[in-house]
Amino acid sequence: MKLTSDFISGYSVPIQKLRFSPNNNSIKVMRDDLYPVAFGGNKARKTEIFFDDILQDKSIDTVVTYGSSSSNHCRTVACLCSKFHLDCIIVSPSEQSENTSNVKLNKIFGAKTVECPVSEVSLVIEQTIENLRKSGKNPYFIYGGGHGNLGTLAYERVFDEILKIEKDLSIKFDYIFHASGTGTTQAGLVSGKIKRKENVNIVGISIARRKPYGRDVVVQSVKDFLKLDGVSEIDKHIVFVDDYVNDGYGVYSQEQLLLMTKMLQQEGLPLDHTYTGKAFYGMVEYLTREKIYGKNILFIHTGGTPLFYDDLEKMV
Ligand SMILES: *Cc1c(COP(=O)(O)O)cnc(C)c1O
């Protein structure tokens, strides 16, 4: 059930075929950045599903969530709160509080941001929710990044859409690559793969987290979502690559920047520094390192359009 989307049929986003073909691999890009809700991206898909849940309970009047100033998740939540006349409170770490496009948009959407040191975030969230309840409000909490089973569901559905695309185009993707952050997107795709008994290799390129933690979270999310007990069945499906993290969240190399600029110039494909640029660069390196030639590849462009504009001058 889609309470928030006006989309009806066909694919939910355009699929872009690239001329760029490293190692003779044929790359298609699933343009989730163009998903038509709140400036798109994987957070738009996830947030939509949370709102399907929220809008069924008419007594909910406030949404509380968490994220930094570069959080695409906070922007999509703030946008849908504005659209559906709900109060929005964003708890945000004061260590990462730049005036990004996402932050400016959150203000336009009327969200209230509560800043605190990162170490106090869980406490402040608890207090915020408690105070709202005391004042007669009925808040709904969404984990940072839209993490959780509803977020996972968004990309299980995307997996089914990918199967439809394969059928329509009479192709089989050998690999699906995407940026992996909290691991929810990857967990959704892998859950879809397991449920449908497919063989495609799903490769999450980590943009911040390292192994084993980053990978363990994906395993746990799939386990929670599919309500499976053993991890052995899940384990073999999860390829979590942390070799292109660089020095952490938001840190990028000159090589990454060059490739991003090249993709923008040659393909008109915008990639942001923090997520999709890092993942796309990681994918191309991985194809070479793993000697992958002549395969069908799908890159899921997970979004970040406002972030792209924040960093634009670094490209020229
Ligand atoms: C949040 C985000 C990701 C990571 O998604 P997860 O589901 O948290 O792994 C990737 N790309 C973009 C643009 C994002 O905003």
Coordinates of C-alpha atoms in Angstrom, one line a residue, residues 182-299:
T182 CA 23.7 1.7 8.0
G183 CA 23.3 -1.5 5.9
T184 CA 19.5 -1.3 5.5
T185 CA 19.6 -0.9 1.7
Q186 CA 21.9 -3.9 1.4
A187 CA 19.8 -5.9 3.9
G188 CA 16.6 -5.3 1.8
L189 CA 18.3 -6.3 -1.4
V190 CA 19.8 -9.4 0.1
S191 CA 16.5 -10.4 1.7
G192 CA 14.8 -10.1 -1.7
K193 CA 17.5 -12.3 -3.2
I194 CA 17.2 -15.0 -0.5
K195 CA 13.4 -15.0 -0.7
R196 CA 13.3 -15.2 -4.5
K197 CA 16.2 -17.7 -4.6
E198 CA 18.2 -15.6 -7.1
N199 CA 22.0 -15.8 -7.7
V200 CA 23.0 -12.2 -8.4
N201 CA 26.0 -11.0 -6.5
I202 CA 25.1 -8.0 -4.3
V203 CA 28.1 -5.9 -3.4
G204 CA 27.8 -3.2 -0.8
I205 CA 30.6 -0.7 -0.9
S206 CA 30.9 0.7 2.6
I207 CA 31.1 4.5 2.8
A208 CA 32.1 4.6 6.5
R209 CA 31.8 1.4 8.6
R210 CA 34.5 -1.2 8.8
K211 CA 34.3 -5.0 9.0
P212 CA 33.4 -6.9 11.1
Y213 CA 30.9 -4.4 12.6
G214 CA 29.5 -3.0 9.3
R215 CA 28.9 -6.4 7.9
D216 CA 27.5 -7.9 11.1
V217 CA 24.8 -5.2 11.1
V218 CA 23.7 -6.2 7.6
V219 CA 23.6 -9.9 8.7
Q220 CA 21.6 -9.0 11.7
S221 CA 19.2 -6.8 9.7
V222 CA 18.5 -9.6 7.3
K223 CA 18.0 -12.0 10.2
D224 CA 15.5 -9.7 11.8
F225 CA 13.7 -9.0 8.6
L226 CA 13.3 -12.6 7.4
K227 CA 12.9 -13.8 11.0
L228 CA 15.6 -16.4 10.5
D229 CA 17.5 -18.0 13.4
G230 CA 20.8 -19.2 11.9
V231 CA 23.2 -16.8 10.3
S232 CA 25.0 -19.4 8.1
E233 CA 22.2 -19.3 5.5
I234 CA 22.5 -15.5 5.3
D235 CA 26.3 -15.1 5.6
K236 CA 27.3 -16.3 2.1
H237 CA 25.0 -13.7 0.5
I238 CA 26.6 -10.7 2.1
V239 CA 29.6 -9.0 0.4
F240 CA 30.4 -5.9 2.3
V241 CA 33.5 -4.2 0.9
D242 CA 35.3 -1.8 3.2
D243 CA 38.4 -1.2 1.1
Y244 CA 37.3 2.2 -0.3
V245 CA 36.2 3.8 3.0
N246 CA 39.3 6.0 2.9
D247 CA 39.6 7.7 6.2
G248 CA 36.0 7.5 7.1
Y249 CA 32.6 9.2 6.5
G250 CA 32.8 12.0 4.0
V251 CA 36.5 11.6 3.3
Y252 CA 37.3 11.1 -0.4
S253 CA 40.4 10.7 -2.6
Q254 CA 41.6 12.7 -5.5
E255 CA 41.0 9.6 -7.8
Q256 CA 37.4 9.5 -6.6
L257 CA 36.9 13.1 -7.4
L258 CA 38.4 12.7 -10.9
L259 CA 36.1 9.8 -11.7
M260 CA 33.1 11.7 -10.4
T261 CA 33.9 14.6 -12.6
K262 CA 34.4 12.3 -15.6
M263 CA 31.0 10.7 -15.0
L264 CA 29.4 14.1 -14.8
Q265 CA 31.0 15.3 -18.0
Q266 CA 30.7 12.1 -20.0
E267 CA 27.4 10.7 -18.8
G268 CA 25.6 13.6 -17.1
L269 CA 25.6 11.4 -14.0
P270 CA 25.8 13.4 -10.8
L271 CA 27.5 11.6 -7.9
D272 CA 28.0 13.0 -4.4
H273 CA 31.3 12.9 -2.5
T274 CA 30.0 11.0 0.6
Y275 CA 27.9 8.2 -0.8
T276 CA 27.4 7.5 -4.4
G277 CA 30.8 8.9 -5.6
K278 CA 32.6 6.7 -3.1
A279 CA 30.6 3.7 -4.0
F280 CA 30.9 4.2 -7.8
Y281 CA 34.7 4.6 -7.4
G282 CA 34.8 1.6 -5.2
M283 CA 32.8 -0.4 -7.8
V284 CA 35.2 0.4 -10.6
E285 CA 38.3 -0.5 -8.4
Y286 CA 36.6 -3.7 -7.3
L287 CA 35.9 -4.8 -10.9
T288 CA 39.6 -4.4 -11.7
R289 CA 40.8 -6.0 -8.5
E290 CA 38.5 -9.0 -8.8
K291 CA 39.2 -9.3 -12.5
I292 CA 35.5 -9.0 -13.5
Y293 CA 35.1 -8.7 -17.2
G294 CA 32.2 -8.5 -19.6
K295 CA 29.4 -8.8 -17.0
N296 CA 26.0 -7.2 -16.7
I297 CA 26.1 -4.7 -13.8
L298 CA 23.5 -2.7 -12.0
F299 CA 24.6 0.3 -9.9

